[in-house]
Amino acid sequence: MSGNLLEIRGLSVSHAGAFALRAVDLDIHAGAKLAVIGESGSGKTTLALSLAGLLPPEALVEGRVDWPGLDRAPLTGRDTGLVFQDPAASFNPVIPVGEQVAEGARRHLGLGRKAAHELARNLLERVHIPDPEAALTAYVHQFSGGQLQRIAIAAAIAARPRLLMADEATSALDTVVQASIVALLEELVREEGMTLVFITHDLALASNLADTIAVLKDGILVETGPTDQVLVSPAHPYTRRLLDAQIDLSAPRLVGEAC
Ligand SMILES: Nc1ncnc2c1ncn2[C@@H]1O[C@H](COP(=O)(O)OP(=O)(O)OP(=O)(O)O)[C@@H](O)[C@H]1O
Ligand SMILES: [Mg+2]
């Protein structure tokens, strides 16, 4: 697949008159690994929710998000998968995770119960959950944070979306687990040919993972470009300040350090 998966034009989102995103223009190349960085409140989650069709109904949206390769309107969960910081919040605690992992596939691909069960088992295997058969009937509280994030990723990719978005999906995990989740995302994106939008506060993580970086400030996309270019010669003073604030991008982080 080549060309643009998404073309965002003049996208503005406001809540009760306050802008969360302002006139964002951005092409997301099919197969790209795009990191979206920016401080808290800069509009990163709003961008992801816009692309996933998950903005609250009261949000005022202007502009367009086009999917050039799609001859129908994009479907939430079918064309986009979204993984959040707190995977437990995405799952129902009293329903076995196996049923929840395959729910998107059941809904969008019309799978029957047996096929959905089989798919859920395969997905849990793909995200490297030990003993996937047993995991199918287990509940959220029986998994560690890292395992649960893997299961959330399995659920997000169940309907084989073209776009996988991870919104601070590794922020609550310790560094070792964080690295393993990033490796999993890379593996899945490579094998499935998905496009990845990776939202993070962590510039070092963004620079390791992404081929393209977009920088948001106060809802404005102030810079976008190939990772190397943005890191080596940022065009915008704000990006420069963000880079300067990272004392040493290559410094090893302590295991267990929160980010
Ligand atoms: N549902 C909402 N109602 C009102 N304001 C909102 C809503 N969602 C987001 N905002 C506001 O829009 C702006 C952008 O928020 P957003 O959550 O997109 O930022 P963010 O970059 O994801 O921040 P963080 O790094 O803290 O997650 C913020 O000022 C936020 O308060
Ligand atoms: Mg956010």
CSV table of N, CA and C and ligand atoms in Angstrom, one decimal, residues 13-16 18-21 36-49 55-56 58-59 85 167-168 199-201 216 218-219, ligand 1:
chain,number,residue,atom,x,y,z
A,13,VAL,N,-11.2,21.5,16.3
A,13,VAL,CA,-12.2,20.9,17.3
A,13,VAL,C,-12.3,21.9,18.5
A,14,SER,N,-13.5,22.2,18.8
A,14,SER,CA,-13.6,23.1,20.0
A,14,SER,C,-14.7,22.5,21.0
A,15,HIS,N,-14.5,22.8,22.2
A,15,HIS,CA,-15.4,22.4,23.3
A,15,HIS,C,-15.9,23.7,23.9
A,16,ALA,N,-17.2,23.9,23.9
A,16,ALA,CA,-17.8,25.1,24.5
A,16,ALA,C,-16.9,26.4,24.1
A,18,ALA,N,-13.9,26.7,23.3
A,18,ALA,CA,-12.4,26.6,23.5
A,18,ALA,C,-11.8,25.6,22.5
A,19,PHE,N,-10.8,26.1,21.8
A,19,PHE,CA,-10.2,25.2,20.8
A,19,PHE,C,-9.3,24.1,21.4
A,20,ALA,N,-9.5,22.9,21.0
A,20,ALA,CA,-8.6,21.8,21.4
A,20,ALA,C,-7.6,21.5,20.2
A,21,LEU,N,-8.1,21.7,19.0
A,21,LEU,CA,-7.3,21.6,17.8
A,21,LEU,C,-7.7,22.8,16.9
A,36,VAL,N,3.1,11.5,17.7
A,36,VAL,CA,2.5,12.9,18.0
A,36,VAL,C,3.0,13.3,19.4
A,37,ILE,N,3.7,14.4,19.4
A,37,ILE,CA,4.2,14.8,20.7
A,37,ILE,C,3.7,16.2,21.0
A,38,GLY,N,3.8,16.6,22.3
A,38,GLY,CA,3.3,17.9,22.7
A,38,GLY,C,3.0,17.8,24.2
A,39,GLU,N,2.9,18.9,24.8
A,39,GLU,CA,2.7,19.0,26.3
A,39,GLU,C,1.2,18.6,26.6
A,40,SER,N,1.0,18.4,27.8
A,40,SER,CA,-0.4,18.1,28.3
A,40,SER,C,-1.3,19.2,27.8
A,41,GLY,N,-2.5,18.8,27.3
A,41,GLY,CA,-3.5,19.8,26.8
A,41,GLY,C,-3.2,20.3,25.4
A,42,SER,N,-2.2,19.8,24.7
A,42,SER,CA,-1.9,20.3,23.4
A,42,SER,C,-2.8,19.8,22.3
A,43,GLY,N,-3.6,18.8,22.6
A,43,GLY,CA,-4.6,18.3,21.6
A,43,GLY,C,-4.3,17.0,21.1
A,44,LYS,N,-3.4,16.2,21.7
A,44,LYS,CA,-3.0,14.9,21.1
A,44,LYS,C,-4.2,13.9,21.1
A,45,THR,N,-4.8,13.8,22.3
A,45,THR,CA,-5.9,12.9,22.4
A,45,THR,C,-7.1,13.3,21.5
A,46,THR,N,-7.3,14.6,21.5
A,46,THR,CA,-8.4,15.1,20.6
A,46,THR,C,-8.1,14.7,19.2
A,47,LEU,N,-6.9,14.8,18.7
A,47,LEU,CA,-6.6,14.4,17.4
A,47,LEU,C,-6.9,12.9,17.2
A,48,ALA,N,-6.5,12.1,18.1
A,48,ALA,CA,-6.7,10.6,18.0
A,48,ALA,C,-8.2,10.3,18.0
A,49,LEU,N,-9.0,11.0,18.9
A,49,LEU,CA,-10.4,10.8,18.9
A,49,LEU,C,-11.1,11.3,17.7
A,55,LEU,N,-15.1,11.5,19.1
A,55,LEU,CA,-15.2,12.8,19.8
A,55,LEU,C,-16.6,12.8,20.5
A,56,PRO,N,-16.7,13.5,21.6
A,56,PRO,CA,-18.1,13.6,22.2
A,56,PRO,C,-19.0,14.4,21.3
A,58,GLU,N,-20.9,16.8,21.7
A,58,GLU,CA,-21.0,18.2,21.8
A,58,GLU,C,-19.8,19.0,21.3
A,59,ALA,N,-18.8,18.2,20.9
A,59,ALA,CA,-17.6,18.9,20.3
A,59,ALA,C,-18.0,19.5,18.9
A,85,GLN,N,-4.0,4.7,27.8
A,85,GLN,CA,-3.0,4.6,28.8
A,85,GLN,C,-3.5,3.5,29.8
A,167,ASP,N,-2.5,5.9,22.5
A,167,ASP,CA,-2.5,7.2,23.2
A,167,ASP,C,-1.9,7.0,24.6
A,168,GLU,N,-0.6,7.4,24.7
A,168,GLU,CA,0.1,7.2,26.0
A,168,GLU,C,0.0,5.8,26.5
A,199,ILE,N,1.1,8.3,20.3
A,199,ILE,CA,1.0,9.6,21.1
A,199,ILE,C,1.8,9.5,22.4
A,200,THR,N,2.7,10.4,22.6
A,200,THR,CA,3.6,10.3,23.8
A,200,THR,C,4.1,11.6,24.2
A,201,HIS,N,4.4,11.7,25.5
A,201,HIS,CA,5.1,12.9,26.1
A,201,HIS,C,6.6,12.6,25.9
A,216,LEU,N,2.5,19.1,18.4
A,216,LEU,CA,1.3,19.9,18.7
A,216,LEU,C,1.6,20.9,19.8
A,218,ASP,N,-0.7,23.9,21.9
A,218,ASP,CA,-2.0,24.6,22.0
A,218,ASP,C,-2.9,24.3,20.9
A,219,GLY,N,-3.0,23.1,20.5
A,219,GLY,CA,-3.9,22.7,19.4
A,219,GLY,C,-3.5,23.0,18.0
B,1,LIG,N1,-14.5,16.7,26.3
B,1,LIG,C1,-13.9,17.8,26.6
B,1,LIG,N2,-14.6,18.9,27.1
B,1,LIG,C2,-13.9,20.1,27.3
B,1,LIG,N3,-12.7,20.3,27.0
B,1,LIG,C3,-11.9,19.3,26.5
B,1,LIG,C4,-12.5,18.0,26.3
B,1,LIG,N4,-11.6,17.2,25.7
B,1,LIG,C5,-10.4,17.9,25.7
B,1,LIG,N5,-10.7,19.2,26.1
B,1,LIG,C6,-9.7,20.3,26.2
B,1,LIG,O1,-9.0,20.3,24.9
B,1,LIG,C7,-7.6,20.6,25.1
B,1,LIG,C8,-6.8,19.4,24.5
B,1,LIG,O2,-7.0,18.3,25.3
B,1,LIG,P1,-6.4,16.9,24.9
B,1,LIG,O3,-6.9,15.9,25.9
B,1,LIG,O4,-6.5,16.6,23.5
B,1,LIG,O5,-4.8,17.1,25.2
B,1,LIG,P2,-3.6,16.1,25.3
B,1,LIG,O6,-2.5,16.7,24.5
B,1,LIG,O7,-4.1,14.7,25.0
B,1,LIG,O8,-3.2,16.2,26.8
B,1,LIG,P3,-2.6,15.1,27.8
B,1,LIG,O9,-1.1,15.0,27.4
B,1,LIG,O10,-2.7,15.6,29.2
B,1,LIG,O11,-3.3,13.8,27.6
B,1,LIG,C9,-7.4,20.7,26.6
B,1,LIG,O12,-7.4,22.1,26.9
B,1,LIG,C10,-8.6,20.0,27.2
B,1,LIG,O13,-8.9,20.5,28.5
